[in-house]
CSV table of C-alpha atoms in Angstrom, one decimal:
chain,number,residue,atom,x,y,z
A,1,UNK,CA,-91.3,149.2,81.6
A,2,UNK,CA,-89.5,150.6,78.5
A,3,UNK,CA,-91.0,149.9,75.1
A,4,UNK,CA,-87.9,148.1,74.0
A,5,UNK,CA,-87.8,145.7,77.0
A,6,UNK,CA,-87.7,142.1,76.0
A,7,UNK,CA,-87.9,139.2,78.5
A,8,UNK,CA,-84.9,137.0,78.7
A,9,UNK,CA,-85.2,133.2,79.2
A,10,UNK,CA,-82.5,131.2,80.8
A,11,UNK,CA,-82.3,127.5,80.5
A,12,UNK,CA,-81.0,124.9,83.0
A,13,UNK,CA,-80.6,121.2,82.8
A,14,UNK,CA,-81.8,118.5,85.1
A,15,UNK,CA,-79.4,117.7,87.9
A,16,UNK,CA,-80.4,114.0,88.4
A,17,UNK,CA,-82.0,111.4,86.2
A,18,UNK,CA,-85.8,111.3,86.0
A,19,UNK,CA,-87.2,108.4,87.9
A,20,UNK,CA,-89.1,106.6,85.1
A,21,UNK,CA,-90.7,106.8,81.7
A,22,UNK,CA,-93.9,104.8,81.7
A,23,UNK,CA,-96.2,103.3,79.1
A,24,UNK,CA,-98.1,106.0,77.2
A,25,UNK,CA,-95.2,108.4,77.4
A,26,UNK,CA,-95.4,109.4,81.1
A,27,UNK,CA,-92.2,110.8,82.4
A,28,UNK,CA,-91.2,111.7,86.0
A,29,UNK,CA,-88.1,112.9,87.8
A,30,UNK,CA,-86.3,116.0,88.9
A,31,UNK,CA,-86.1,119.0,86.6
A,32,UNK,CA,-83.7,120.7,89.1
A,33,UNK,CA,-81.9,119.7,92.3
A,34,UNK,CA,-81.2,122.1,95.1
A,35,UNK,CA,-77.6,122.8,95.9
A,36,UNK,CA,-76.1,121.4,92.6
A,37,UNK,CA,-73.9,123.7,90.6
A,38,UNK,CA,-74.5,123.3,86.8
A,39,UNK,CA,-71.9,123.7,84.0
A,40,UNK,CA,-73.0,127.3,83.7
A,41,UNK,CA,-72.1,128.0,87.3
A,42,UNK,CA,-75.7,128.4,88.7
A,43,UNK,CA,-77.0,126.8,91.8
A,44,UNK,CA,-80.8,126.7,92.6
A,45,UNK,CA,-81.7,127.1,96.3
A,46,UNK,CA,-84.7,125.5,98.0
A,47,UNK,CA,-87.8,127.6,97.6
A,48,UNK,CA,-86.6,129.2,94.3
A,49,UNK,CA,-89.7,128.0,92.4
A,50,UNK,CA,-92.3,128.3,95.2
A,51,UNK,CA,-93.8,131.7,94.2
A,52,UNK,CA,-93.9,130.8,90.5
A,53,UNK,CA,-95.6,127.5,91.1
A,54,UNK,CA,-98.1,129.0,93.6
A,55,UNK,CA,-99.0,131.6,91.0
A,56,UNK,CA,-99.3,129.4,87.9
A,57,UNK,CA,-99.3,125.7,88.8
A,58,UNK,CA,-98.2,123.0,86.4
A,59,UNK,CA,-100.7,123.7,83.7
A,60,UNK,CA,-99.0,127.0,82.6
A,61,UNK,CA,-95.5,125.5,82.5
A,62,UNK,CA,-95.0,124.1,79.0
A,63,UNK,CA,-93.4,120.8,78.0
A,64,UNK,CA,-91.2,121.6,75.0
A,65,UNK,CA,-88.6,119.8,72.9
A,66,UNK,CA,-85.1,121.4,73.0
A,67,UNK,CA,-86.6,124.7,74.5
A,68,UNK,CA,-88.3,125.3,71.1
A,69,UNK,CA,-91.6,127.1,71.7
A,70,UNK,CA,-92.8,125.9,68.3
A,71,UNK,CA,-92.5,122.3,69.5
A,72,UNK,CA,-94.7,121.6,72.5
A,73,UNK,CA,-94.7,117.8,73.1
A,74,UNK,CA,-96.9,117.2,76.1
A,75,UNK,CA,-98.2,118.5,79.4
A,76,UNK,CA,-96.9,118.6,83.0
A,77,UNK,CA,-99.4,117.1,85.4
A,78,UNK,CA,-97.3,117.7,88.6
A,79,UNK,CA,-94.5,120.1,89.4
A,80,UNK,CA,-93.6,120.6,93.0
A,81,UNK,CA,-90.6,121.3,95.2
A,82,UNK,CA,-89.6,118.6,97.7
A,83,UNK,CA,-86.5,118.3,99.9
A,84,UNK,CA,-84.3,117.4,96.9
A,85,UNK,CA,-85.5,119.7,94.1
A,86,UNK,CA,-88.1,120.3,91.5
A,87,UNK,CA,-90.0,117.1,91.1
A,88,UNK,CA,-92.0,116.7,87.8
A,89,UNK,CA,-94.4,114.3,86.2
A,90,UNK,CA,-95.9,114.7,82.8
A,91,UNK,CA,-97.2,113.0,79.7
A,92,UNK,CA,-95.9,113.2,76.1
A,93,UNK,CA,-98.8,113.9,73.8
A,94,UNK,CA,-98.4,110.8,71.6
A,95,UNK,CA,-101.0,112.1,69.1
A,96,UNK,CA,-98.4,114.7,68.1
A,97,UNK,CA,-95.8,113.6,65.7
A,98,UNK,CA,-92.8,115.2,67.4
A,99,UNK,CA,-93.9,113.7,70.8
A,100,UNK,CA,-93.9,110.2,69.2
A,101,UNK,CA,-90.4,110.9,67.8
A,102,UNK,CA,-89.2,112.0,71.2
A,103,UNK,CA,-90.8,108.9,72.8
A,104,UNK,CA,-89.0,106.7,70.3
A,105,UNK,CA,-85.7,108.5,71.0
A,106,UNK,CA,-86.1,108.1,74.7
A,107,UNK,CA,-86.8,104.4,74.3
A,108,UNK,CA,-83.7,104.0,72.1
A,109,UNK,CA,-81.5,105.9,74.5
A,110,UNK,CA,-80.8,108.7,72.0
A,111,UNK,CA,-82.2,111.4,74.2
A,112,UNK,CA,-82.5,111.4,77.9
A,113,UNK,CA,-82.3,114.9,79.5
A,114,UNK,CA,-84.6,117.5,81.1
A,115,UNK,CA,-83.9,121.2,81.2
A,116,UNK,CA,-85.7,124.2,82.7
A,117,UNK,CA,-86.5,127.5,81.0
A,118,UNK,CA,-87.0,130.4,83.4
A,119,UNK,CA,-86.5,134.1,84.1
A,120,UNK,CA,-84.3,135.0,87.1
A,121,UNK,CA,-86.2,137.1,89.7
A,122,UNK,CA,-83.6,137.2,92.4
A,123,UNK,CA,-80.0,135.8,92.5
A,124,UNK,CA,-76.7,136.5,94.2
A,125,UNK,CA,-73.2,135.7,92.9
A,126,UNK,CA,-70.6,134.3,95.3
A,127,UNK,CA,-67.5,136.6,94.9
A,128,UNK,CA,-65.0,133.8,95.6
A,129,UNK,CA,-66.4,130.9,93.6
A,130,UNK,CA,-68.3,132.8,91.0
A,131,UNK,CA,-71.4,130.6,91.5
A,132,UNK,CA,-74.7,132.3,91.0
A,133,UNK,CA,-77.3,131.3,93.6
A,134,UNK,CA,-80.8,131.4,92.1
A,135,UNK,CA,-83.0,132.3,95.0
A,136,UNK,CA,-86.2,133.1,93.1
A,137,UNK,CA,-87.1,132.2,89.5
A,138,UNK,CA,-90.2,132.4,87.3
A,139,UNK,CA,-90.5,129.0,85.7
A,140,UNK,CA,-91.7,129.1,82.1
A,141,UNK,CA,-91.0,125.7,80.6
A,142,UNK,CA,-89.4,122.3,81.1
A,143,UNK,CA,-87.9,120.7,78.0
A,144,UNK,CA,-86.8,117.2,77.0
A,145,UNK,CA,-83.3,117.8,75.7
A,146,UNK,CA,-80.3,116.0,74.2
A,147,UNK,CA,-77.5,117.7,76.2
A,148,UNK,CA,-78.5,118.5,79.8
A,149,UNK,CA,-76.3,121.0,81.6
A,150,UNK,CA,-75.3,118.4,84.2
A,151,UNK,CA,-73.9,115.0,83.0
A,152,UNK,CA,-76.1,113.2,85.6
A,153,UNK,CA,-79.3,114.7,84.1
A,154,UNK,CA,-80.5,111.5,82.5
A,155,UNK,CA,-83.6,109.4,82.2
A,156,UNK,CA,-82.9,106.3,84.3
A,157,UNK,CA,-85.7,103.9,83.3
A,158,UNK,CA,-88.5,103.5,80.8
A,159,UNK,CA,-91.7,101.4,80.7
A,160,UNK,CA,-93.6,100.5,77.6
A,161,UNK,CA,-96.3,98.0,77.1
A,162,UNK,CA,-95.8,96.7,80.6
A,163,UNK,CA,-92.1,96.0,80.1
A,164,UNK,CA,-89.6,98.0,82.1
A,165,UNK,CA,-86.2,98.7,80.6
A,166,UNK,CA,-83.3,101.1,80.9
A,167,UNK,CA,-82.6,103.2,77.8
A,168,UNK,CA,-79.6,101.8,76.0
A,169,UNK,CA,-76.4,103.9,76.2
A,170,UNK,CA,-73.9,104.0,73.3
A,171,UNK,CA,-70.3,104.3,74.4
A,172,UNK,CA,-68.9,105.3,77.8
A,173,UNK,CA,-70.8,107.5,80.2
A,174,UNK,CA,-70.6,111.2,79.3
A,175,UNK,CA,-67.8,112.8,81.4
A,176,UNK,CA,-68.4,116.3,82.9
A,177,UNK,CA,-65.7,117.8,80.6
A,178,UNK,CA,-67.4,116.2,77.6
A,179,UNK,CA,-70.8,117.5,78.6
A,180,UNK,CA,-69.4,121.0,79.0
A,181,UNK,CA,-67.7,120.8,75.6
A,182,UNK,CA,-71.0,119.6,74.0
A,183,UNK,CA,-73.0,122.3,75.7
A,184,UNK,CA,-70.5,125.0,74.7
A,185,UNK,CA,-70.5,123.8,71.1
A,186,UNK,CA,-74.2,124.3,70.9
A,187,UNK,CA,-74.0,127.9,72.1
A,188,UNK,CA,-71.2,128.7,69.7
A,189,UNK,CA,-73.1,127.5,66.6
């Protein structure tokens, strides 16, 4: 490996809403769905995470806020592939100030996405569609984010103090073109 080599991290957004947010800051859902093309033109295939998960398990995959390695906000208790995608369950560390802020933002509906950070191990690009099929990835982190790569990447429900609720939404649902524009604006700045 050359001395100047630097690993590159790629980030992807949750393809479907997490199933629930429970009392105590427990969240669960899908951090990736197989067969879904994201706004960046990537599609994760079944089995893409298997080697990485077998090698490291959930304890070595970090829970971050907005992919910022200086802002860990919790731990992942379960990360596994099922027939739909990468299913996750984790706990926000509510003794950490940023995690308490994120929990409040989730409850208020201000933030509701998940996103994966990884290194591509093996991928193929479809010449006709331009879609990159991610066949093997090294999963590094899963973040709670404001703008997921897919508009459907949202927290669907929350539970706090024994009362279940759906996070409030302000305005109309985010359209795919709006989500793309928001994501592109982040990368331009």
